[in-house]
mmCIF file with all atom_site columns, C-alpha atoms in Angstrom:
data_model
loop_
_atom_site.group_PDB
_atom_site.id
_atom_site.type_symbol
_atom_site.label_atom_id
_atom_site.label_alt_id
_atom_site.label_comp_id
_atom_site.label_asym_id
_atom_site.label_entity_id
_atom_site.label_seq_id
_atom_site.pdbx_PDB_ins_code
_atom_site.Cartn_x
_atom_site.Cartn_y
_atom_site.Cartn_z
_atom_site.occupancy
_atom_site.B_iso_or_equiv
_atom_site.pdbx_formal_charge
_atom_site.auth_seq_id
_atom_site.auth_comp_id
_atom_site.auth_asym_id
_atom_site.auth_atom_id
_atom_site.pdbx_PDB_model_num
ATOM 1   C CA . ASP A 1 1   ? 75.220  111.294 106.786 1.00 0.00 ? 1   ASP A CA 1
ATOM 2   C CA . LEU A 1 2   ? 73.090  111.239 109.924 1.00 0.00 ? 2   LEU A CA 1
ATOM 3   C CA . ALA A 1 3   ? 71.393  114.447 108.977 1.00 0.00 ? 3   ALA A CA 1
ATOM 4   C CA . ALA A 1 4   ? 70.961  113.601 105.296 1.00 0.00 ? 4   ALA A CA 1
ATOM 5   C CA . ASP A 1 5   ? 69.124  110.284 105.725 1.00 0.00 ? 5   ASP A CA 1
ATOM 6   C CA . GLU A 1 6   ? 66.652  109.543 108.535 1.00 0.00 ? 6   GLU A CA 1
ATOM 7   C CA . SER A 1 7   ? 66.712  105.798 107.870 1.00 0.00 ? 7   SER A CA 1
ATOM 8   C CA . LEU A 1 8   ? 70.559  105.798 108.022 1.00 0.00 ? 8   LEU A CA 1
ATOM 9   C CA . ALA A 1 9   ? 70.714  103.700 104.841 1.00 0.00 ? 9   ALA A CA 1
ATOM 10  C CA . ASN A 1 10  ? 73.791  105.681 103.767 1.00 0.00 ? 10  ASN A CA 1
ATOM 11  C CA . LEU A 1 11  ? 75.672  104.005 106.572 1.00 0.00 ? 11  LEU A CA 1
ATOM 12  C CA . THR A 1 12  ? 74.954  100.429 105.415 1.00 0.00 ? 12  THR A CA 1
ATOM 13  C CA . ASP A 1 13  ? 77.129  98.391  103.024 1.00 0.00 ? 13  ASP A CA 1
ATOM 14  C CA . SER A 1 14  ? 75.219  99.819  100.042 1.00 0.00 ? 14  SER A CA 1
ATOM 15  C CA . GLY A 1 15  ? 75.361  103.368 101.350 1.00 0.00 ? 15  GLY A CA 1
ATOM 16  C CA . THR A 1 16  ? 76.862  106.186 99.312  1.00 0.00 ? 16  THR A CA 1
ATOM 17  C CA . GLY A 1 17  ? 77.527  108.720 102.018 1.00 0.00 ? 17  GLY A CA 1
ATOM 18  C CA . ALA A 1 18  ? 80.802  110.243 103.141 1.00 0.00 ? 18  ALA A CA 1
ATOM 19  C CA . THR A 1 19  ? 81.045  107.832 106.043 1.00 0.00 ? 19  THR A CA 1
ATOM 20  C CA . ARG A 1 20  ? 80.915  104.800 103.807 1.00 0.00 ? 20  ARG A CA 1
ATOM 21  C CA . GLU A 1 21  ? 83.219  106.409 101.348 1.00 0.00 ? 21  GLU A CA 1
ATOM 22  C CA . ASN A 1 22  ? 85.729  107.094 104.094 1.00 0.00 ? 22  ASN A CA 1
ATOM 23  C CA . LEU A 1 23  ? 85.547  103.488 105.319 1.00 0.00 ? 23  LEU A CA 1
ATOM 24  C CA . GLN A 1 24  ? 85.926  102.102 101.794 1.00 0.00 ? 24  GLN A CA 1
ATOM 25  C CA . THR A 1 25  ? 88.925  104.329 101.137 1.00 0.00 ? 25  THR A CA 1
ATOM 26  C CA . ARG A 1 26  ? 90.572  103.100 104.348 1.00 0.00 ? 26  ARG A CA 1
ATOM 27  C CA . GLN A 1 27  ? 89.730  99.510  103.501 1.00 0.00 ? 27  GLN A CA 1
ATOM 28  C CA . ASP A 1 28  ? 91.306  99.904  99.998  1.00 0.00 ? 28  ASP A CA 1
ATOM 29  C CA . ASP A 1 29  ? 94.420  101.554 101.576 1.00 0.00 ? 29  ASP A CA 1
ATOM 30  C CA . PHE A 1 30  ? 94.532  98.742  104.149 1.00 0.00 ? 30  PHE A CA 1
ATOM 31  C CA . GLU A 1 31  ? 94.470  96.075  101.416 1.00 0.00 ? 31  GLU A CA 1
ATOM 32  C CA . GLU A 1 32  ? 97.384  97.818  99.686  1.00 0.00 ? 32  GLU A CA 1
ATOM 33  C CA . LEU A 1 33  ? 99.277  98.004  102.985 1.00 0.00 ? 33  LEU A CA 1
ATOM 34  C CA . SER A 1 34  ? 98.616  94.319  103.526 1.00 0.00 ? 34  SER A CA 1
ATOM 35  C CA . SER A 1 35  ? 99.914  93.473  100.083 1.00 0.00 ? 35  SER A CA 1
ATOM 36  C CA . ILE A 1 36  ? 103.112 95.512  100.653 1.00 0.00 ? 36  ILE A CA 1
ATOM 37  C CA . PHE A 1 37  ? 103.464 93.871  104.066 1.00 0.00 ? 37  PHE A CA 1
ATOM 38  C CA . GLU A 1 38  ? 103.285 90.428  102.460 1.00 0.00 ? 38  GLU A CA 1
ATOM 39  C CA . ASP A 1 39  ? 106.209 91.405  100.220 1.00 0.00 ? 39  ASP A CA 1
ATOM 40  C CA . PHE A 1 40  ? 108.059 92.741  103.218 1.00 0.00 ? 40  PHE A CA 1
ATOM 41  C CA . GLN A 1 41  ? 107.544 89.465  105.092 1.00 0.00 ? 41  GLN A CA 1
ATOM 42  C CA . LYS A 1 42  ? 109.087 87.560  102.154 1.00 0.00 ? 42  LYS A CA 1
ATOM 43  C CA . GLN A 1 43  ? 112.125 89.866  102.213 1.00 0.00 ? 43  GLN A CA 1
ATOM 44  C CA . VAL A 1 44  ? 112.509 89.346  105.971 1.00 0.00 ? 44  VAL A CA 1
ATOM 45  C CA . GLU A 1 45  ? 112.390 85.555  105.431 1.00 0.00 ? 45  GLU A CA 1
ATOM 46  C CA . ARG A 1 46  ? 115.060 85.934  102.801 1.00 0.00 ? 46  ARG A CA 1
ATOM 47  C CA . LEU A 1 47  ? 117.249 88.029  105.152 1.00 0.00 ? 47  LEU A CA 1
ATOM 48  C CA . ASN A 1 48  ? 116.931 85.330  107.782 1.00 0.00 ? 48  ASN A CA 1
ATOM 49  C CA . GLY A 1 49  ? 118.499 82.871  105.406 1.00 0.00 ? 49  GLY A CA 1
ATOM 50  C CA . PHE A 1 50  ? 121.911 84.590  105.628 1.00 0.00 ? 50  PHE A CA 1
ATOM 51  C CA . ASP A 1 51  ? 124.545 83.825  108.209 1.00 0.00 ? 51  ASP A CA 1
ATOM 52  C CA . GLU A 1 52  ? 128.153 84.789  109.023 1.00 0.00 ? 52  GLU A CA 1
ATOM 53  C CA . THR A 1 53  ? 129.543 82.573  106.262 1.00 0.00 ? 53  THR A CA 1
ATOM 54  C CA . ASP A 1 54  ? 127.852 84.759  103.627 1.00 0.00 ? 54  ASP A CA 1
ATOM 55  C CA . PHE A 1 55  ? 130.020 87.741  104.629 1.00 0.00 ? 55  PHE A CA 1
ATOM 56  C CA . THR A 1 56  ? 133.720 88.468  104.234 1.00 0.00 ? 56  THR A CA 1
ATOM 57  C CA . GLY A 1 57  ? 134.133 90.471  107.440 1.00 0.00 ? 57  GLY A CA 1
ATOM 58  C CA . ALA A 1 58  ? 132.690 90.265  110.947 1.00 0.00 ? 58  ALA A CA 1
ATOM 59  C CA . GLU A 1 59  ? 131.873 93.962  110.864 1.00 0.00 ? 59  GLU A CA 1
ATOM 60  C CA . ASP A 1 60  ? 129.857 93.512  107.633 1.00 0.00 ? 60  ASP A CA 1
ATOM 61  C CA . PHE A 1 61  ? 127.875 90.725  109.198 1.00 0.00 ? 61  PHE A CA 1
ATOM 62  C CA . ALA A 1 62  ? 127.310 92.769  112.381 1.00 0.00 ? 62  ALA A CA 1
ATOM 63  C CA . ASN A 1 63  ? 125.881 95.665  110.362 1.00 0.00 ? 63  ASN A CA 1
ATOM 64  C CA . PHE A 1 64  ? 123.762 93.320  108.370 1.00 0.00 ? 64  PHE A CA 1
ATOM 65  C CA . ASP A 1 65  ? 122.536 91.474  111.484 1.00 0.00 ? 65  ASP A CA 1
ATOM 66  C CA . GLN A 1 66  ? 121.562 94.770  113.101 1.00 0.00 ? 66  GLN A CA 1
ATOM 67  C CA . SER A 1 67  ? 119.465 95.657  110.073 1.00 0.00 ? 67  SER A CA 1
ATOM 68  C CA . ARG A 1 68  ? 117.963 92.165  110.011 1.00 0.00 ? 68  ARG A CA 1
ATOM 69  C CA . GLN A 1 69  ? 116.950 92.375  113.664 1.00 0.00 ? 69  GLN A CA 1
ATOM 70  C CA . LEU A 1 70  ? 115.348 95.760  112.967 1.00 0.00 ? 70  LEU A CA 1
ATOM 71  C CA . ALA A 1 71  ? 113.437 94.272  110.014 1.00 0.00 ? 71  ALA A CA 1
ATOM 72  C CA . SER A 1 72  ? 112.275 91.407  112.162 1.00 0.00 ? 72  SER A CA 1
ATOM 73  C CA . ASN A 1 73  ? 111.064 93.838  114.802 1.00 0.00 ? 73  ASN A CA 1
ATOM 74  C CA . VAL A 1 74  ? 109.188 95.828  112.212 1.00 0.00 ? 74  VAL A CA 1
ATOM 75  C CA . ASN A 1 75  ? 107.764 92.610  110.793 1.00 0.00 ? 75  ASN A CA 1
ATOM 76  C CA . SER A 1 76  ? 106.404 91.568  114.219 1.00 0.00 ? 76  SER A CA 1
ATOM 77  C CA . GLN A 1 77  ? 105.097 95.032  115.062 1.00 0.00 ? 77  GLN A CA 1
ATOM 78  C CA . MET A 1 78  ? 103.456 95.572  111.653 1.00 0.00 ? 78  MET A CA 1
ATOM 79  C CA . GLY A 1 79  ? 101.851 92.153  111.740 1.00 0.00 ? 79  GLY A CA 1
ATOM 80  C CA . ALA A 1 80  ? 100.212 92.991  115.063 1.00 0.00 ? 80  ALA A CA 1
ATOM 81  C CA . TYR A 1 81  ? 99.153  96.428  113.788 1.00 0.00 ? 81  TYR A CA 1
ATOM 82  C CA . ILE A 1 82  ? 97.636  95.013  110.605 1.00 0.00 ? 82  ILE A CA 1
ATOM 83  C CA . GLU A 1 83  ? 95.789  92.297  112.515 1.00 0.00 ? 83  GLU A CA 1
ATOM 84  C CA . HIS A 1 84  ? 94.370  94.882  114.904 1.00 0.00 ? 84  HIS A CA 1
ATOM 85  C CA . TYR A 1 85  ? 93.484  97.444  112.285 1.00 0.00 ? 85  TYR A CA 1
ATOM 86  C CA . GLN A 1 86  ? 91.601  94.825  110.262 1.00 0.00 ? 86  GLN A CA 1
ATOM 87  C CA . LYS A 1 87  ? 89.436  94.292  113.325 1.00 0.00 ? 87  LYS A CA 1
ATOM 88  C CA . VAL A 1 88  ? 88.884  98.042  113.604 1.00 0.00 ? 88  VAL A CA 1
ATOM 89  C CA . LEU A 1 89  ? 87.618  98.176  110.022 1.00 0.00 ? 89  LEU A CA 1
ATOM 90  C CA . GLU A 1 90  ? 85.357  95.171  110.544 1.00 0.00 ? 90  GLU A CA 1
ATOM 91  C CA . LEU A 1 91  ? 84.025  96.693  113.791 1.00 0.00 ? 91  LEU A CA 1
ATOM 92  C CA . GLU A 1 92  ? 83.228  99.982  112.011 1.00 0.00 ? 92  GLU A CA 1
ATOM 93  C CA . ASP A 1 93  ? 81.523  98.194  109.148 1.00 0.00 ? 93  ASP A CA 1
ATOM 94  C CA . ASN A 1 94  ? 79.338  96.252  111.562 1.00 0.00 ? 94  ASN A CA 1
ATOM 95  C CA . TYR A 1 95  ? 78.663  99.333  113.598 1.00 0.00 ? 95  TYR A CA 1
ATOM 96  C CA . TYR A 1 96  ? 77.414  101.379 110.652 1.00 0.00 ? 96  TYR A CA 1
ATOM 97  C CA . ASN A 1 97  ? 75.185  98.536  109.541 1.00 0.00 ? 97  ASN A CA 1
ATOM 98  C CA . SER A 1 98  ? 73.782  98.231  113.076 1.00 0.00 ? 98  SER A CA 1
ATOM 99  C CA . LEU A 1 99  ? 72.835  101.896 113.143 1.00 0.00 ? 99  LEU A CA 1
ATOM 100 C CA . ALA A 1 100 ? 70.412  101.335 110.274 1.00 0.00 ? 100 ALA A CA 1
ATOM 101 C CA . ALA A 1 101 ? 68.719  98.378  111.982 1.00 0.00 ? 101 ALA A CA 1
ATOM 102 C CA . GLU A 1 102 ? 65.169  98.915  113.215 1.00 0.00 ? 102 GLU A CA 1
ATOM 103 C CA . ASP A 1 103 ? 66.055  98.074  116.834 1.00 0.00 ? 103 ASP A CA 1
ATOM 104 C CA . SER A 1 104 ? 68.966  100.601 116.851 1.00 0.00 ? 104 SER A CA 1
ATOM 105 C CA . ASP A 1 105 ? 68.825  103.169 119.593 1.00 0.00 ? 105 ASP A CA 1
ATOM 106 C CA . LEU A 1 106 ? 70.971  105.702 121.376 1.00 0.00 ? 106 LEU A CA 1
ATOM 107 C CA . ASP A 1 107 ? 72.641  102.941 123.322 1.00 0.00 ? 107 ASP A CA 1
ATOM 108 C CA . THR A 1 108 ? 73.591  101.187 120.110 1.00 0.00 ? 108 THR A CA 1
ATOM 109 C CA . PHE A 1 109 ? 75.011  104.479 118.835 1.00 0.00 ? 109 PHE A CA 1
ATOM 110 C CA . SER A 1 110 ? 77.030  105.400 121.948 1.00 0.00 ? 110 SER A CA 1
ATOM 111 C CA . LYS A 1 111 ? 78.312  101.969 122.923 1.00 0.00 ? 111 LYS A CA 1
ATOM 112 C CA . GLY A 1 112 ? 79.379  101.235 119.338 1.00 0.00 ? 112 GLY A CA 1
ATOM 113 C CA . LEU A 1 113 ? 81.101  104.555 118.999 1.00 0.00 ? 113 LEU A CA 1
ATOM 114 C CA . GLY A 1 114 ? 82.892  104.073 122.299 1.00 0.00 ? 114 GLY A CA 1
ATOM 115 C CA . GLU A 1 115 ? 84.125  100.595 121.250 1.00 0.00 ? 115 GLU A CA 1
ATOM 116 C CA . ILE A 1 116 ? 85.335  101.933 117.881 1.00 0.00 ? 116 ILE A CA 1
ATOM 117 C CA . ASN A 1 117 ? 87.224  104.822 119.548 1.00 0.00 ? 117 ASN A CA 1
ATOM 118 C CA . SER A 1 118 ? 88.861  102.527 122.018 1.00 0.00 ? 118 SER A CA 1
ATOM 119 C CA . GLN A 1 119 ? 89.935  100.049 119.351 1.00 0.00 ? 119 GLN A CA 1
ATOM 120 C CA . PHE A 1 120 ? 91.199  102.893 117.130 1.00 0.00 ? 120 PHE A CA 1
ATOM 121 C CA . GLU A 1 121 ? 93.250  104.312 120.069 1.00 0.00 ? 121 GLU A CA 1
ATOM 122 C CA . GLN A 1 122 ? 94.826  100.857 120.502 1.00 0.00 ? 122 GLN A CA 1
ATOM 123 C CA . SER A 1 123 ? 95.648  100.578 116.809 1.00 0.00 ? 123 SER A CA 1
ATOM 124 C CA . GLN A 1 124 ? 97.207  104.098 116.871 1.00 0.00 ? 124 GLN A CA 1
ATOM 125 C CA . ALA A 1 125 ? 99.337  103.077 119.861 1.00 0.00 ? 125 ALA A CA 1
ATOM 126 C CA . ALA A 1 126 ? 100.470 99.992  117.933 1.00 0.00 ? 126 ALA A CA 1
ATOM 127 C CA . LEU A 1 127 ? 101.372 102.187 114.953 1.00 0.00 ? 127 LEU A CA 1
ATOM 128 C CA . SER A 1 128 ? 103.344 104.506 117.246 1.00 0.00 ? 128 SER A CA 1
ATOM 129 C CA . ASP A 1 129 ? 105.308 101.534 118.446 1.00 0.00 ? 129 ASP A CA 1
ATOM 130 C CA . ILE A 1 130 ? 106.361 100.706 114.872 1.00 0.00 ? 130 ILE A CA 1
ATOM 131 C CA . LEU A 1 131 ? 107.580 104.117 113.866 1.00 0.00 ? 131 LEU A CA 1
ATOM 132 C CA . PRO A 1 132 ? 110.907 104.260 115.684 1.00 0.00 ? 132 PRO A CA 1
ATOM 133 C CA . ASP A 1 133 ? 112.091 100.884 114.317 1.00 0.00 ? 133 ASP A CA 1
ATOM 134 C CA . LEU A 1 134 ? 110.650 101.598 110.874 1.00 0.00 ? 134 LEU A CA 1
ATOM 135 C CA . THR A 1 135 ? 112.439 104.975 110.749 1.00 0.00 ? 135 THR A CA 1
ATOM 136 C CA . SER A 1 136 ? 115.743 103.349 111.820 1.00 0.00 ? 136 SER A CA 1
ATOM 137 C CA . LEU A 1 137 ? 115.318 100.638 109.242 1.00 0.00 ? 137 LEU A CA 1
ATOM 138 C CA . ALA A 1 138 ? 114.635 103.216 106.499 1.00 0.00 ? 138 ALA A CA 1
ATOM 139 C CA . GLU A 1 139 ? 117.746 105.211 107.533 1.00 0.00 ? 139 GLU A CA 1
ATOM 140 C CA . GLN A 1 140 ? 119.948 102.130 107.505 1.00 0.00 ? 140 GLN A CA 1
ATOM 141 C CA . THR A 1 141 ? 118.584 101.081 104.148 1.00 0.00 ? 141 THR A CA 1
ATOM 142 C CA . ASN A 1 142 ? 119.244 104.501 102.671 1.00 0.00 ? 142 ASN A CA 1
ATOM 143 C CA . GLN A 1 143 ? 122.785 104.466 104.070 1.00 0.00 ? 143 GLN A CA 1
ATOM 144 C CA . ALA A 1 144 ? 123.448 101.034 102.602 1.00 0.00 ? 144 ALA A CA 1
ATOM 145 C CA . GLN A 1 145 ? 122.428 102.238 99.156  1.00 0.00 ? 145 GLN A CA 1
#
């Protein structure tokens, strides 16, 4: 995109380059993830409504409670990830628009890119934190079925 358009208009909101296409695809995927997460949050709320009296055996409740705690952990972790990744997408959008501004210079390019990379690394670390609990929850869910 940088080589194809000297004015860098392809990087702006109305751009049609690969960079904008990539950002739009990730924003669309993010919206889908956010929607799925909203459904997950509702299910976690529903799980939190159960207590020992809803089960016939202490062992059944203990197994359920373990899964519920895992779901609550994933809920917390995913909420933090989603909030952070939304900021990453917004930062990228603003950055690409800033590159096409008349006063944009090498400093704008390098500082913005550095900030995006830093934020992206943080979101990847948050995602890595989710994976063990999410994997365990998926395994428990599959075993229960």
